[in-house]
Amino acid sequence: MKLVTAVIKPFKLDEVRSALETFGVQGMTVTDASGYGRQKGHTEVYRGAEYTVDLVPKTRLEVLVDDTDVDDVVDVIVKAAQTGKIGDGKVWVNSVDAVVRVRTGEVGVDAL
Amino acid sequence: MKLVTAVIKPFKLDEVRSALETFGVQGMTVTDASGYGRQKGHTEVYRGAEYTVDLVPKTRLEVLVDDTDVDDVVDVIVKAAQTGKIGDGKVWVNSVDAVVRVRTGEVGVDAL
Amino acid sequence: MKLVTAVIKPFKLDEVRSALETFGVQGMTVTDASGYGRQKGHTEVYRGAEYTVDLVPKTRLEVLVDDTDVDDVVDVIVKAAQTGKIGDGKVWVNSVDAVVRVRTGEVGVDAL
Amino acid sequence: MPELSAGDTAWILTSAALVLLMTPGLAFFYGGMVRAKAVLNMLMMCFLALAIVSVLWVLYGYSMAYDESVGGLVGGFSLAGLTNIGPDDLAGTIPVFADVGFQAVFAIITVALIAGAIAERATFRGWAIFVVLWATIVYFPVAHWVWGDGGWIGEFGAIDFAGGTAVHINAGAAALALAIVIGPRLGWRRDPMKPHNLPFVLLGAGLLWFGWFGFNAGSAYAADGIASSAWVTTMTATAAAILGWLLVDVVRDQKTTALGAASGAIAGLVAITPATGFVSPVGSIVIGLLAGVVCALAVGLKYRFGYDDSLDVVAVHLVGGLVGTLLIGFLANETYTGDAALRGLFYGGGIELLGRQAVAAGAVMLYSFAVAFILGLIIHRTVGFRVSEDAEVGGIDLASHAEAAYEITTAAGPSSSHAAVSQAAKERSVQA
Amino acid sequence: MPELSAGDTAWILTSAALVLLMTPGLAFFYGGMVRAKAVLNMLMMCFLALAIVSVLWVLYGYSMAYDESVGGLVGGFSLAGLTNIGPDDLAGTIPVFADVGFQAVFAIITVALIAGAIAERATFRGWAIFVVLWATIVYFPVAHWVWGDGGWIGEFGAIDFAGGTAVHINAGAAALALAIVIGPRLGWRRDPMKPHNLPFVLLGAGLLWFGWFGFNAGSAYAADGIASSAWVTTMTATAAAILGWLLVDVVRDQKTTALGAASGAIAGLVAITPATGFVSPVGSIVIGLLAGVVCALAVGLKYRFGYDDSLDVVAVHLVGGLVGTLLIGFLANETYTGDAALRGLFYGGGIELLGRQAVAAGAVMLYSFAVAFILGLIIHRTVGFRVSEDAEVGGIDLASHAEAAYEITTAAGPSSSHAAVSQAAKERSVQA
Amino acid sequence: MPELSAGDTAWILTSAALVLLMTPGLAFFYGGMVRAKAVLNMLMMCFLALAIVSVLWVLYGYSMAYDESVGGLVGGFSLAGLTNIGPDDLAGTIPVFADVGFQAVFAIITVALIAGAIAERATFRGWAIFVVLWATIVYFPVAHWVWGDGGWIGEFGAIDFAGGTAVHINAGAAALALAIVIGPRLGWRRDPMKPHNLPFVLLGAGLLWFGWFGFNAGSAYAADGIASSAWVTTMTATAAAILGWLLVDVVRDQKTTALGAASGAIAGLVAITPATGFVSPVGSIVIGLLAGVVCALAVGLKYRFGYDDSLDVVAVHLVGGLVGTLLIGFLANETYTGDAALRGLFYGGGIELLGRQAVAAGAVMLYSFAVAFILGLIIHRTVGFRVSEDAEVGGIDLASHAEAAYEITTAAGPSSSHAAVSQAAKERSVQA
Ligand SMILES: Nc1ncnc2c1ncn2[C@@H]1O[C@H](COP(=O)(O)OP(=O)(O)O)[C@@H](O)[C@H]1O
Ligand SMILES: Nc1ncnc2c1ncn2[C@@H]1O[C@H](COP(=O)(O)OP(=O)(O)O)[C@@H](O)[C@H]1O
Ligand SMILES: Nc1ncnc2c1ncn2[C@@H]1O[C@H](COP(=O)(O)OP(=O)(O)O)[C@@H](O)[C@H]1O
């Protein structure tokens, strides 16, 4: 079992979700995040002083997938989230020792 | 050292926290999340148009635990978070290479 | 490739970010979190009833780093985030199987 | 025969507008106190009361309250639809229409006040029906009792300058009845159920206070000395009640709370309402201080007796209304009442005034409670007065109005909600 | 010669202040409806209109509207700067300065109303230029047509008590023109674009209603019976329109919505505006109900015809203004108009009044639309009327004002934004 | 002997209510500007001033300000408690009680204004004590100097229509003193400390402007021509000041800011206050424009001199008050002042008026600053005027009031706070 985590541009969430759905992934968990990287933030002015806000809003997804699907899922996410402009984000994969569905106690692939 | 991550229904947080405390877990980190899965979202109406919001509010917990406790901790969380209705969430386990307590620099089990 | 996750006091974020920048880390992802642990929360009063809020606001960072840098990065974060008072937080390290930069599809260290 | 006074008319029209603003003010006072998932429903309960009662008032409410008395109990229907009234008709020195407008907004706010007791859980349909029935069966007649020509309370000799009995005791008693009928919110006593937006509570309190100058000083029906002294006592009683409530806060919790300050202000305004034109400024400070302290303590009653009066309508309006109505029996001041018979115990008056005040208060309280209880029960058993458990837990805003109050995204920070983006917009029939 | 009436003056000064408050009220009504990244821009568009038009009014606007007529089309410039006017000069029973103030706030709100159609995407510079030009070329002359001594619409015999044509049809037509000229928001029809703060929408609606009592009842120019009946109809039409709009909500979606209640209130206020002093309370209920239903359905027009009138200025102000202006032809009541010639069809009047109302409405609509369209186009092609795509997606608040509306951190919860902490403050030149 | 004028009374009662609303308005203007963790404390500072000063005013404040003069310095105590005053007593054409109410709200807002300088860090106890002492030792006497019968500033011949010296310079000087005494917020100059809710700032500005029509035009003490011209100048100066401040914004930062628009409005209102009934509309535009520009630049002073006047009370009220008070010396217009001796330099008057204005401004500034400084120091050294570092960092709302302002959960999105659920409710003594 693998955990795919993706940090993407917020407005791409809907496309990524559809793409994953089409691929057959049935669930995911989403959190608001903000990212720091090459992409520049924005500037605010307050009483004549200028402040640079370096953090950029991002959306963070977690998708638990079977080992066999992991490469495809990463691919699907990367394709759907890509705009080609700086700040598109990262996708990474961790190994998962165990997964349980809370409702039923099912484990492993059955828990997805 | 293991990292147990759980995605649960928000109103179950308090019960899970108590159960973990009773078990002996002394800390955890919580983030707001929203989940996409079998559980249906809700519908909003705006100027006569209907919009389906697929994402459901969830709470995401992270608990660092010693290898020997991991099964019990997963069990405690699953039991406390269960309602039996769709959308109860998932619990998964990752391996952790190292843990440090920021305040003291202690590492491993001492850091918990 | 490693994923360093840190839970720190919110007002320390800026210092940690600068320290990482100085060290050469070029990006990170940040989420709001709240923590439960030794550090006490606060008390609120509502219509003469007193409520204890156990959760304390925290900031959670994720930094993907090359294997060779992981110890240094953990060190940099711990140093920068330390106040010496209870509640400074935790840093932990997971192994990462793969990383992709969404914009270019680059993988591994090139993706950072 | 009195002539039109432009000055008096200007003041009554202004006052009427001020009192109308009180209902939106109340909506925010209440709306800030509920949880975020129920704020729209709270606002909507108030606005619905505004919409329905305005129309009823013109159709038959004004007539039931102010037409010729039928046995002291209710007015007739000869003024229904206001079709007999023209712009030149006068009521004293002001046009009848100014009176119609000014009295309308009292009816509206009285009904809206009740909503606070059943916040976060009432069906919107049930509330709509209750508004129509309670206004018709309770408010219009009770307004006649107190202020109508020949109404029995007025005849009996109890006095109520601006609505301690007709408005606050009346609404508070109905609120108690409904809170009992529809039962406590899920998780009551277990969950904190804290106000989701305390600045809104204070905004509402500020607008209410502002509007209350029309409520109280407008009830002089003229721009004169009594209107002016009512203005002053409306300020001072409120101020004193804030101090009184904060005092209880400090003694009990070692902290002053914003919710306490806002609630204290309303408690003071409620208590001074019946007395505003009958007492001196110093008298009003006494009333305010007592109201602040007593109402702050009265909040505990709901825990003792086990009814979930969610936003403390009973503690503030019923109790506050009683405080003010009864204190008239002690503090009524001949300089202000202009009648030696209307003197409180502290000014050498007898016990009779206090007795009459108590009878009036008791009668309104019992009548309103009983009718509201029966109406509530009937609605509850027929169309339903309580939303489903799922709706209540998931939030009545979504369940009853298919809306979420806030969608606050800041480009600046990480709290940007992605909900908007992830919605699948399914336009159904947006065309007309 | 009439003397100063302190009562009338008190009422007009009060009314003027009430109407001034409508522009901040509108700012919140509109501001709550846009997305969180554009709320400051929306508020600023309203406040900028307030600032600019106030100054223009004194410099030459009042003169263009109310100075001696030049062929029924526009006033002269002899009152420019108001330098000929002193505090002792009267207009009827009130000081000329009271008239100046009262009329100023009508000009302001009319211009501000237009902003809703082009929310979230207009350059601030473009808007500033449009405000100056449209006020000068359209509003000041049209106010003269309708209310100026010798203005052609007044002479022609069409009637408009408080601004159905001059304010609402006028603004609504300009709004339509601008929405067409600058085009829809990115993602329109695809994304939900839901209101970010519905409580603000209701707050704005409440303040607008409150202020509208000045708008309508103040337009009687006296504290008298007609002012009082206008007060009452301003309450009842609005109430009925809320019920009308909610009815459409329920029939179509099985839910009442808070946005519907707020929009219904404004629709009712708009529709009663031209008729407020000419119809009976029952007549006003008819107008309100119809306006609520018709405007609710009219919201669909923008989808059918493909213009992004973002906050439904056309459906509420243009359509609502037409409803009210035309219904005068049916419901004008001699008891209120005081003139047998001004009777609607339902009261035995002829078709002529309706005809004149239609001509006036049509003329204002066409003139305003045409000029706004041309002005919009010129501004769009020269200084630019539309922000860049990046600015629109990232949020016009940051792009145009370098500010974010909210920075809400609660020490209590996890939603604490760390943005503030992570900023590198680079003070540039904070010193004077 | 003058008789009661219902028209004048209607206007003064209305004005008094408008001015009372200014304090809640100010609470939001200030409350939106602080960080989210301190908004309740800011609101509470304003409401506490309202509560305390209302009561003091009746007890002895009115007497100290308006009783017979003791050497031009302060009134006596014969009106203490207002027990000698009845509803039939007149002050000119209005009841004395109307005067009492109208003057009370000036005292209240003046004290509340000071709070902005010490936002986010003052002990609530310290503030309460300061309010009592400063009102007593400074405001009541200074009101007597300026407006009391026989007060030395009035006798001396300096003029102040609605409170440039007595209110704004007075409050601004005290604000400066307190900011110095209690020192800057932790992290001042390092952290941005941005407003947490800019819509609230604009809401507050809108309510303040609305209320200010009562403040300025009400100060005519009649519903007449001067009240009307004051109404107009209150509109135009404010509008011009918005434009002035935004001009500075654009020149310096290439952006107009919402905070600038709101601050500009207040700067204009402050500056026109002393001059409102003495200058022409065009004169008021000059005052407004200058005030907008000068106050915008004056914000930089605190960085240059190193005091943390957190919400710019000095730059807006002290500086704006000086601008208006001194410009009277240039722009006072005989048509409005009705006195050839009261003509500004631009209208052929001599330098004496300007000189007298400067002396009055200087005297009030020095007296208020000195007393506030000493009072602040005494409070700081005894009961403490500054919360602990932990309280300030963690948020004064939690520390001083045990409340969090917002608990905004939307069922729709991920920003649902779980804080409420995770609380262990420990009911202590909720019963009365
Ligand atoms: N080393 C890292 N560890 C974790 N997240 C990162 C890292 N570098 C970048 N990110 C995340 O990826 C986002 C995009 O990175 P950025 O450098 O701006 O653009 P790009 O990935 O297109 O080169 C960042 O906003 C941040 O959320
Ligand atoms: N593949 C997945 N990866 C990550 N999180 C998931 C996955 N599937 C479901 N979840 C999370 O679990 C929650 C519950 O899942 P759902 O399918 O609705 O119900 P259940 O787990 O009871 O079958 C989701 O809302 C989501 O947060
Ligand atoms: N077992 C754990 N798993 C995950 N996070 C934890 C754990 N224990 C503590 N934390 C996080 O670390 C933060 C600080 O922990 P705490 O016990 O309060 O202080 P300290 O680390 O200084 O001893 C907590 O608020 C929580 O966010």
PDB file of C-alpha atoms in Angstrom, chain F residues 174-302:
ATOM      1  CA  ALA F 174      -4.543  62.202  25.591  1.00  0.00           C
ATOM      2  CA  ALA F 175      -4.017  59.374  23.104  1.00  0.00           C
ATOM      3  CA  LEU F 176      -0.476  60.530  22.475  1.00  0.00           C
ATOM      4  CA  ALA F 177       0.239  60.665  26.186  1.00  0.00           C
ATOM      5  CA  LEU F 178      -1.049  57.152  26.816  1.00  0.00           C
ATOM      6  CA  ALA F 179       0.767  55.684  23.824  1.00  0.00           C
ATOM      7  CA  ILE F 180       3.987  57.057  25.246  1.00  0.00           C
ATOM      8  CA  VAL F 181       3.263  55.928  28.791  1.00  0.00           C
ATOM      9  CA  ILE F 182       2.364  52.341  28.092  1.00  0.00           C
ATOM     10  CA  GLY F 183       4.803  51.841  25.234  1.00  0.00           C
ATOM     11  CA  PRO F 184       4.656  50.039  21.906  1.00  0.00           C
ATOM     12  CA  ARG F 185       3.154  46.618  21.258  1.00  0.00           C
ATOM     13  CA  LEU F 186       5.534  43.686  21.250  1.00  0.00           C
ATOM     14  CA  GLY F 187       6.894  43.315  17.746  1.00  0.00           C
ATOM     15  CA  TRP F 188       5.988  46.839  16.727  1.00  0.00           C
ATOM     16  CA  ARG F 189       7.883  47.919  13.597  1.00  0.00           C
ATOM     17  CA  ARG F 190       8.885  44.270  13.029  1.00  0.00           C
ATOM     18  CA  ASP F 191       5.514  42.600  12.458  1.00  0.00           C
ATOM     19  CA  PRO F 192       2.977  43.947  10.001  1.00  0.00           C
ATOM     20  CA  MET F 193       0.060  44.107  12.503  1.00  0.00           C
ATOM     21  CA  LYS F 194      -2.383  44.407   9.675  1.00  0.00           C
ATOM     22  CA  PRO F 195      -6.108  45.038  10.177  1.00  0.00           C
ATOM     23  CA  HIS F 196      -7.823  41.708  10.656  1.00  0.00           C
ATOM     24  CA  ASN F 197     -11.147  42.738   9.129  1.00  0.00           C
ATOM     25  CA  LEU F 198     -11.122  45.651   6.718  1.00  0.00           C
ATOM     26  CA  PRO F 199     -14.835  45.409   5.946  1.00  0.00           C
ATOM     27  CA  PHE F 200     -15.452  46.148   9.637  1.00  0.00           C
ATOM     28  CA  VAL F 201     -13.230  49.226   9.311  1.00  0.00           C
ATOM     29  CA  LEU F 202     -15.400  50.487   6.465  1.00  0.00           C
ATOM     30  CA  LEU F 203     -18.569  49.561   8.313  1.00  0.00           C
ATOM     31  CA  GLY F 204     -17.353  51.597  11.238  1.00  0.00           C
ATOM     32  CA  ALA F 205     -16.434  54.489   8.968  1.00  0.00           C
ATOM     33  CA  GLY F 206     -19.889  54.394   7.397  1.00  0.00           C
ATOM     34  CA  LEU F 207     -21.635  54.391  10.766  1.00  0.00           C
ATOM     35  CA  LEU F 208     -19.380  57.177  12.021  1.00  0.00           C
ATOM     36  CA  TRP F 209     -20.120  59.338   9.011  1.00  0.00           C
ATOM     37  CA  PHE F 210     -23.832  58.713   9.430  1.00  0.00           C
ATOM     38  CA  GLY F 211     -23.686  59.575  13.114  1.00  0.00           C
ATOM     39  CA  TRP F 212     -21.551  62.611  12.467  1.00  0.00           C
ATOM     40  CA  PHE F 213     -24.463  64.384  10.796  1.00  0.00           C
ATOM     41  CA  GLY F 214     -25.991  64.472  14.251  1.00  0.00           C
ATOM     42  CA  PHE F 215     -22.696  65.539  15.771  1.00  0.00           C
ATOM     43  CA  ASN F 216     -22.195  68.476  13.412  1.00  0.00           C
ATOM     44  CA  ALA F 217     -25.625  69.522  12.176  1.00  0.00           C
ATOM     45  CA  GLY F 218     -27.110  68.804  15.605  1.00  0.00           C
ATOM     46  CA  SER F 219     -24.677  71.282  17.096  1.00  0.00           C
ATOM     47  CA  ALA F 220     -26.748  74.055  15.508  1.00  0.00           C
ATOM     48  CA  TYR F 221     -29.231  73.254  18.290  1.00  0.00           C
ATOM     49  CA  ALA F 222     -32.054  73.845  15.841  1.00  0.00           C
ATOM     50  CA  ALA F 223     -33.407  72.440  12.598  1.00  0.00           C
ATOM     51  CA  ASP F 224     -32.544  75.504  10.560  1.00  0.00           C
ATOM     52  CA  GLY F 225     -30.381  76.896   7.805  1.00  0.00           C
ATOM     53  CA  ILE F 226     -27.124  76.574   9.692  1.00  0.00           C
ATOM     54  CA  ALA F 227     -27.947  72.974  10.601  1.00  0.00           C
ATOM     55  CA  SER F 228     -28.524  72.419   6.901  1.00  0.00           C
ATOM     56  CA  SER F 229     -25.295  74.027   5.791  1.00  0.00           C
ATOM     57  CA  ALA F 230     -23.490  72.065   8.475  1.00  0.00           C
ATOM     58  CA  TRP F 231     -25.098  68.932   7.050  1.00  0.00           C
ATOM     59  CA  VAL F 232     -23.773  69.748   3.600  1.00  0.00           C
ATOM     60  CA  THR F 233     -20.262  70.580   4.727  1.00  0.00           C
ATOM     61  CA  THR F 234     -20.175  67.363   6.764  1.00  0.00           C
ATOM     62  CA  MET F 235     -20.776  65.519   3.537  1.00  0.00           C
ATOM     63  CA  THR F 236     -18.448  67.437   1.290  1.00  0.00           C
ATOM     64  CA  ALA F 237     -15.451  67.787   3.589  1.00  0.00           C
ATOM     65  CA  THR F 238     -15.549  64.064   4.219  1.00  0.00           C
ATOM     66  CA  ALA F 239     -15.807  63.266   0.546  1.00  0.00           C
ATOM     67  CA  ALA F 240     -12.914  65.580  -0.256  1.00  0.00           C
ATOM     68  CA  ALA F 241     -10.793  64.091   2.507  1.00  0.00           C
ATOM     69  CA  ILE F 242     -11.304  60.596   1.116  1.00  0.00           C
ATOM     70  CA  LEU F 243     -10.045  61.871  -2.216  1.00  0.00           C
ATOM     71  CA  GLY F 244      -7.142  63.626  -0.497  1.00  0.00           C
ATOM     72  CA  TRP F 245      -6.010  60.547   1.396  1.00  0.00           C
ATOM     73  CA  LEU F 246      -6.370  58.319  -1.668  1.00  0.00           C
ATOM     74  CA  LEU F 247      -4.268  60.812  -3.596  1.00  0.00           C
ATOM     75  CA  VAL F 248      -1.441  60.333  -1.114  1.00  0.00           C
ATOM     76  CA  ASP F 249      -1.943  56.570  -1.418  1.00  0.00           C
ATOM     77  CA  VAL F 250      -1.668  56.696  -5.185  1.00  0.00           C
ATOM     78  CA  VAL F 251       1.310  59.003  -5.309  1.00  0.00           C
ATOM     79  CA  ARG F 252       3.209  57.004  -2.715  1.00  0.00           C
ATOM     80  CA  ASP F 253       2.139  53.427  -3.384  1.00  0.00           C
ATOM     81  CA  GLN F 254       0.471  53.448  -6.809  1.00  0.00           C
ATOM     82  CA  LYS F 255      -2.616  51.910  -5.150  1.00  0.00           C
ATOM     83  CA  THR F 256      -5.686  53.216  -3.441  1.00  0.00           C
ATOM     84  CA  THR F 257      -6.320  51.366  -0.187  1.00  0.00           C
ATOM     85  CA  ALA F 258      -9.535  50.666   1.650  1.00  0.00           C
ATOM     86  CA  LEU F 259      -7.835  51.578   4.898  1.00  0.00           C
ATOM     87  CA  GLY F 260      -6.896  54.883   3.307  1.00  0.00           C
ATOM     88  CA  ALA F 261     -10.450  55.602   2.208  1.00  0.00           C
ATOM     89  CA  ALA F 262     -11.810  54.845   5.674  1.00  0.00           C
ATOM     90  CA  SER F 263      -9.125  56.863   7.432  1.00  0.00           C
ATOM     91  CA  GLY F 264      -9.570  59.732   5.004  1.00  0.00           C
ATOM     92  CA  ALA F 265     -13.276  59.869   5.750  1.00  0.00           C
ATOM     93  CA  ILE F 266     -12.614  60.159   9.469  1.00  0.00           C
ATOM     94  CA  ALA F 267      -9.892  62.742   8.929  1.00  0.00           C
ATOM     95  CA  GLY F 268     -12.330  64.861   6.952  1.00  0.00           C
ATOM     96  CA  LEU F 269     -15.037  64.499   9.554  1.00  0.00           C
ATOM     97  CA  VAL F 270     -12.645  65.502  12.304  1.00  0.00           C
ATOM     98  CA  ALA F 271     -11.351  68.537  10.451  1.00  0.00           C
ATOM     99  CA  ILE F 272     -14.762  69.874   9.486  1.00  0.00           C
ATOM    100  CA  THR F 273     -16.119  69.421  13.008  1.00  0.00           C
ATOM    101  CA  PRO F 274     -15.037  72.787  14.447  1.00  0.00           C
ATOM    102  CA  ALA F 275     -15.782  74.612  11.205  1.00  0.00           C
ATOM    103  CA  THR F 276     -18.925  72.911   9.987  1.00  0.00           C
ATOM    104  CA  GLY F 277     -21.392  75.748  10.635  1.00  0.00           C
ATOM    105  CA  PHE F 278     -18.895  78.525   9.880  1.00  0.00           C
ATOM    106  CA  VAL F 279     -17.767  77.766   6.336  1.00  0.00           C
ATOM    107  CA  SER F 280     -19.312  77.458   2.871  1.00  0.00           C
ATOM    108  CA  PRO F 281     -19.542  74.138   1.016  1.00  0.00           C
ATOM    109  CA  VAL F 282     -16.598  75.110  -1.151  1.00  0.00           C
ATOM    110  CA  GLY F 283     -14.684  76.088   1.964  1.00  0.00           C
ATOM    111  CA  SER F 284     -15.437  72.672   3.391  1.00  0.00           C
ATOM    112  CA  ILE F 285     -13.984  70.992   0.314  1.00  0.00           C
ATOM    113  CA  VAL F 286     -10.745  72.869   0.895  1.00  0.00           C
ATOM    114  CA  ILE F 287     -10.693  71.798   4.545  1.00  0.00           C
ATOM    115  CA  GLY F 288     -11.446  68.197   3.630  1.00  0.00           C
ATOM    116  CA  LEU F 289      -8.837  67.926   0.920  1.00  0.00           C
ATOM    117  CA  LEU F 290      -6.150  69.402   3.117  1.00  0.00           C
ATOM    118  CA  ALA F 291      -7.130  67.220   6.061  1.00  0.00           C
ATOM    119  CA  GLY F 292      -7.001  64.097   3.910  1.00  0.00           C
ATOM    120  CA  VAL F 293      -3.530  64.879   2.650  1.00  0.00           C
ATOM    121  CA  VAL F 294      -2.067  66.167   5.899  1.00  0.00           C
ATOM    122  CA  CYS F 295      -3.428  63.348   8.065  1.00  0.00           C
ATOM    123  CA  ALA F 296      -2.258  60.712   5.576  1.00  0.00           C
ATOM    124  CA  LEU F 297       1.231  62.124   5.841  1.00  0.00           C
ATOM    125  CA  ALA F 298       0.974  62.552   9.610  1.00  0.00           C
ATOM    126  CA  VAL F 299       0.676  58.794  10.063  1.00  0.00           C
ATOM    127  CA  GLY F 300       4.424  58.670   9.526  1.00  0.00           C
ATOM    128  CA  LEU F 301       5.087  60.751  12.654  1.00  0.00           C
ATOM    129  CA  LYS F 302       4.770  57.803  14.975  1.00  0.00           C
TER     130      LYS F 302
END
